C-alpha positions as a Python dict, from the first residue, in 0.01 Angstrom:
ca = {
    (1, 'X'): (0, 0, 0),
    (2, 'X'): (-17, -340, -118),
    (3, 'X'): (45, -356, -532),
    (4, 'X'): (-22, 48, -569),
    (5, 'X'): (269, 293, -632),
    (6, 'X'): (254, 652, -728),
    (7, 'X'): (497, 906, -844),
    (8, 'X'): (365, 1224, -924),
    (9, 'X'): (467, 1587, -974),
    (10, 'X'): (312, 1868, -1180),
    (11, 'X'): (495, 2062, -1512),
    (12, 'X'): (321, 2301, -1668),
    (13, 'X'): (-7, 2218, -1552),
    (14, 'X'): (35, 1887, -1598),
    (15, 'X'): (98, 1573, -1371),
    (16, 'X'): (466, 1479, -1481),
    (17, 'X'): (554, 1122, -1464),
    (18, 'X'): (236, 992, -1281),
    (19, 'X'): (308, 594, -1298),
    (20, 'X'): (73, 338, -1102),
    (21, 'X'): (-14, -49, -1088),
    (22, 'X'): (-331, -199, -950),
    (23, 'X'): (-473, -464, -1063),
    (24, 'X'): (-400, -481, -1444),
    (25, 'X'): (-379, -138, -1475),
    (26, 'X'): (-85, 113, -1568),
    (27, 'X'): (-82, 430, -1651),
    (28, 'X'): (198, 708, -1736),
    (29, 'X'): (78, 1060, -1768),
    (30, 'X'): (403, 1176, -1993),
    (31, 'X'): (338, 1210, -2334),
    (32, 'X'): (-78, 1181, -2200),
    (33, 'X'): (-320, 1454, -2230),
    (34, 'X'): (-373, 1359, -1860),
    (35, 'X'): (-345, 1633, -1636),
    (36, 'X'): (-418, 1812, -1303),
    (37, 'X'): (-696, 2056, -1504),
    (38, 'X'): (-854, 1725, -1599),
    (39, 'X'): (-917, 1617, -1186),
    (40, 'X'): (-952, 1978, -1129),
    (41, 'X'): (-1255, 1933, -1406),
    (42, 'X'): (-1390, 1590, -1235),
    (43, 'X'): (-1419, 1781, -876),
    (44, 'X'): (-1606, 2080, -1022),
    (45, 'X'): (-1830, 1830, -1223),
    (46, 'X'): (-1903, 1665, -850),
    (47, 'X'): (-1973, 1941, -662),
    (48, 'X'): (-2198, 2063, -977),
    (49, 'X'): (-2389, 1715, -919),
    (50, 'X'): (-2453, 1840, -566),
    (51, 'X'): (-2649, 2130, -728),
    (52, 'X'): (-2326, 2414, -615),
    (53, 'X'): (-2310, 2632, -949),
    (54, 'X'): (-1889, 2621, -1000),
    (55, 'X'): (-1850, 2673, -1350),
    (56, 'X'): (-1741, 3036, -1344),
    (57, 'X'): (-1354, 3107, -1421),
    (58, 'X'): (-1305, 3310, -1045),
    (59, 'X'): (-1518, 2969, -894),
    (60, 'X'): (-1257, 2752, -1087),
    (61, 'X'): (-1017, 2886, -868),
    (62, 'X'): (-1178, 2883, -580),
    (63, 'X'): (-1236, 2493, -659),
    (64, 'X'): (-924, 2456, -698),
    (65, 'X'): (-786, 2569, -334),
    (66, 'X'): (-1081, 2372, -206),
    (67, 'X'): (-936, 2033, -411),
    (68, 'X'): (-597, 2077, -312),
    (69, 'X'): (-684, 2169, 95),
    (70, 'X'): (-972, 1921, 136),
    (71, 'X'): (-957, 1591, -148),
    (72, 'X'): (-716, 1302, -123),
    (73, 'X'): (-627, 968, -254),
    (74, 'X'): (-864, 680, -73),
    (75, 'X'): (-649, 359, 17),
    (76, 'X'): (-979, 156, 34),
    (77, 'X'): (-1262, 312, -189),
    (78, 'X'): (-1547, 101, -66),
    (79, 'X'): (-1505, 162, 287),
    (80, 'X'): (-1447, 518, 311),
    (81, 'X'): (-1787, 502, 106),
    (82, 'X'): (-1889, 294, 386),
    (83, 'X'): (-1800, 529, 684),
    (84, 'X'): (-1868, 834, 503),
    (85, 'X'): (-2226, 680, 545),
    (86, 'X'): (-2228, 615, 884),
    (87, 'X'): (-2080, 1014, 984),
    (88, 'X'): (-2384, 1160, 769),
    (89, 'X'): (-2236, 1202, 450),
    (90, 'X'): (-2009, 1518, 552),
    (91, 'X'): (-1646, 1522, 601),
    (92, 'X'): (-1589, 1867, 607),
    (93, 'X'): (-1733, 2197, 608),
    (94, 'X'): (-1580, 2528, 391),
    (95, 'X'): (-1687, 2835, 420),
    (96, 'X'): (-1655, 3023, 44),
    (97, 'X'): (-1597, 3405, 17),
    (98, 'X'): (-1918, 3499, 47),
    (99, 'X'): (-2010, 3342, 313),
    (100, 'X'): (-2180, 3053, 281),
    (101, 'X'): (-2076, 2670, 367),
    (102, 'X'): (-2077, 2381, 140),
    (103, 'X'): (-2033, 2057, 304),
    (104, 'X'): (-1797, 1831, 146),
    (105, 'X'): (-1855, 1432, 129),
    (106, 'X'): (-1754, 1176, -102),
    (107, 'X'): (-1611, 1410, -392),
    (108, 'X'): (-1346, 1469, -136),
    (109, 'X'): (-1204, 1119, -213),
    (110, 'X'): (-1403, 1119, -544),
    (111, 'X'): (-1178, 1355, -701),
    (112, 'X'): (-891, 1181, -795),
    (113, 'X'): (-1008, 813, -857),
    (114, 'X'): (-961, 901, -1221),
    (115, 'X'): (-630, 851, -1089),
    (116, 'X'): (-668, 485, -1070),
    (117, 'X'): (-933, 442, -1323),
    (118, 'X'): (-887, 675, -1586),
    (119, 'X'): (-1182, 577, -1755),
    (120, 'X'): (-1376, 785, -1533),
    (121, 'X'): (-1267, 1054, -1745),
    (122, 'X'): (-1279, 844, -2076),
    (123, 'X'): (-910, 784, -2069),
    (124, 'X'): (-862, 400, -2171),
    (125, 'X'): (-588, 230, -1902),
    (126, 'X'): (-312, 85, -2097),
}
């Protein structure tokens, strides 16, 4: 990755040491307010978007497994918006508890671009 580092780990909750350069951008989660409940909060308000009803405490966890198993960090934003087009919009299915499938698209790399621009999440880069 060209001009991008990470570090990350998670204490108490929150991400621990989260450091990162792109562009003219650096962040450090230590001493932030900047946490995993806070990308946890950005997924659920995506799949919410999508018209899925998550906000219950017992679907908070459930959103939670489906973060960690099925989002990740995109290398190239644009074109996985790109090729996400071209396969339909879906890049996986999950079946829930009771029984029913929600198809996961773009929120699965959607989720933790607050990562690299924390002003998603009204967090001012710095």
């Amino acid at each position: 990755i060209s001009n991008t580092s990470i570090y990350s780990g998670i204490c108490n909750g929150n991400l621990a040491q989260v450091r990162y350069a792109r562009k003219d951008y650096m962040f450090r989660g230590v001493g932030s307010k900047f946490g995993i409940a806070n990308i946890l909060d950005y997924f659920i308000k995506l799949l919410c978007e999508k018209g899925l009803d998550m906000t219950s405490s017992a679907n908070r966890e459930m959103c939670k497994s489906i973060m960690l198993e099925n989002c990740f960090c995109s290398l190239d934003y644009e074109k996985d918006c790109k090729d996400l087009e071209s396969k339909g919009g879906v890049l996986n299915e999950v079946d829930l508890p009771d029984g029913s499938t929600i198809a996961l698209g773009k929120e699965c790399f959607q989720a933790f671009e607050p990562l690299f621009r924390p002003e998603i999440l009204g967090f001012e880069p710095g």
